Amino acid sequence: MLRALARAATLGPGVPWVRWSGSQAVVSAQVVDLRSDTVTRPGPAMSRAMAEAVVGDDDYGEDPTVRELQEKTAELLGVERTLFVPTNTMANLISVMVHCRRRGSQLLLGQECHIQVYEQGGVAQLAGVLSHPLPDLPHGMLDLTELEKVLARGHGSPYHPVCELVCLENTHNSSGGRVLPMDYLHQVHLLAKTYGARIHLDGARLMNAAVALRVPPARIVEHCDSVSLCFSKGLGAPVGAVVGGPKDFIEEAWRFRKALGGGMHQSGVLAAAALLGLADAEEALLQDHGNAQRFAKGLQELASPFCFVDPATVETNMVLVRVSGLSPSELCQRLQAVSPDEVAQIGHAVRVLLFPWTEQSVRAVWHRGISTHDTDLALRKWELVLRQLEP
Ligand SMILES: *Cc1c(COP(=O)(O)O)cnc(C)c1O
């Protein structure tokens, strides 16, 4: 038995790791980390690319790997230039700073979007911009009638703040990775034009949207004046994002990056990881989307009274599961704990890591660290936990 476990320890992924404690083997659990697509760690190829990156001082425009990344992403996004920045948060803030030069100007955005909820109000504390949050519709879109009302009110009126910018998010995180439809982007574009506002696209997961819509990312960006793209989500790099737009926009962005302390030197080490993440983005993201869909369908088939999921709403790498009969945090705790009979029932000890998302839901996110096998393990663990809840 012990020898069999020791042998198992040398096998590939999916096999529990074995630790020796005195004469007893302790089987550690297989961890399936579905908390976020930011949890990936660089694999051997990415680590090697980082170690071997050709670098120079990017402050002087002399880092060839950063330049390569900026050129490639400008082409990919269909913009004149891009600028490599440490985080997508900084990419968003810089964009707001460039677009909204007048202090007290107004930024329209969804009330649950990342800029509004997760970025420490940087647009207020550092850009002096007034956010005007609008309600999000279930698909992650804004109500266009509402949007037009606010845009029209500020337009040419000395009594209202000037609406300089509309921020959109694609894919839309808080709605569970929903993809903004192309005709919606087109309509927002027309409205913004009519009222003299610009559009910034928070495209942290733009590649997920492009893959889901089967269009080149540039087609999505066409409707926007600036865009961000994050490398440390589904693209699997440890750090980094780009902000993209016209040449004069990026020249101003360069100054703000400097002001915010985001100017870097031999940052080719980081750009090398981003380039590698981009190289197989389509394949990797399709796999994530497929696994998320597989999980959603599997969970739906369990037909549990405690969990509800609609696979039709799973468009990319996220699954929002509505929870009833117990709190989302209790469900998360149960999925994370290993029960004594688990190895016998699932064949593995499995810990599924998740975050409670709202008061009635949990969110699961797929990424490069989660294989189809891991997805099935998570599903089996989920089934076990749900069965244990039944009277
Ligand atoms: C993660 C995320 C960001 C911020 O990215 P960081 O690189 O972590 O700063 C911005 N917008 C959206 C939609 C995100 O999901």
mmCIF file of C-alpha atoms and ligand atoms in Angstrom, residues 38 86-90 92 114-115 119 169 171 173 202 204-205 230 232-233 240-241, ligand 1:
data_model
loop_
_atom_site.group_PDB
_atom_site.id
_atom_site.type_symbol
_atom_site.label_atom_id
_atom_site.label_comp_id
_atom_site.label_asym_id
_atom_site.label_seq_id
_atom_site.Cartn_x
_atom_site.Cartn_y
_atom_site.Cartn_z
ATOM 1 C CA THR A 38 -5.044 35.602 -11.655
ATOM 2 C CA PRO A 86 2.565 47.037 -14.483
ATOM 3 C CA THR A 87 -1.171 46.421 -14.033
ATOM 4 C CA ASN A 88 -4.494 46.763 -15.788
ATOM 5 C CA THR A 89 -5.560 48.997 -12.907
ATOM 6 C CA MET A 90 -2.834 51.433 -13.932
ATOM 7 C CA ASN A 92 -7.355 52.140 -16.717
ATOM 8 C CA HIS A 114 -13.939 46.941 -12.009
ATOM 9 C CA ILE A 115 -12.945 50.625 -12.171
ATOM 10 C CA GLU A 119 -9.636 50.213 -8.013
ATOM 11 C CA GLU A 169 -15.724 46.427 -19.616
ATOM 12 C CA THR A 171 -15.679 40.688 -20.854
ATOM 13 C CA ASN A 173 -16.521 40.534 -14.739
ATOM 14 C CA ASP A 202 -11.375 47.988 -19.854
ATOM 15 C CA ALA A 204 -8.590 43.038 -19.024
ATOM 16 C CA ARG A 205 -10.263 39.970 -20.574
ATOM 17 C CA CYS A 230 -4.219 42.378 -18.962
ATOM 18 C CA SER A 232 -2.012 38.203 -15.788
ATOM 19 C CA LYS A 233 -5.545 36.906 -16.227
ATOM 20 C CA GLY A 240 1.553 43.289 -16.692
ATOM 21 C CA ALA A 241 -0.911 44.961 -19.007
HETATM 22 C C1 LIG B 1 -8.280 42.166 -13.079
HETATM 23 C C2 LIG B 1 -8.995 43.285 -13.706
HETATM 24 C C3 LIG B 1 -8.441 44.560 -13.721
HETATM 25 C C4 LIG B 1 -7.162 44.912 -12.983
HETATM 26 O O1 LIG B 1 -6.072 44.161 -13.390
HETATM 27 P P1 LIG B 1 -4.742 44.183 -12.501
HETATM 28 O O2 LIG B 1 -3.685 43.821 -13.484
HETATM 29 O O3 LIG B 1 -4.976 43.175 -11.433
HETATM 30 O O4 LIG B 1 -4.589 45.565 -11.950
HETATM 31 C C5 LIG B 1 -9.147 45.553 -14.356
HETATM 32 N N1 LIG B 1 -10.316 45.315 -14.942
HETATM 33 C C6 LIG B 1 -10.880 44.104 -14.955
HETATM 34 C C7 LIG B 1 -12.180 43.888 -15.658
HETATM 35 C C8 LIG B 1 -10.240 43.040 -14.324
HETATM 36 O O5 LIG B 1 -10.815 41.844 -14.302
#
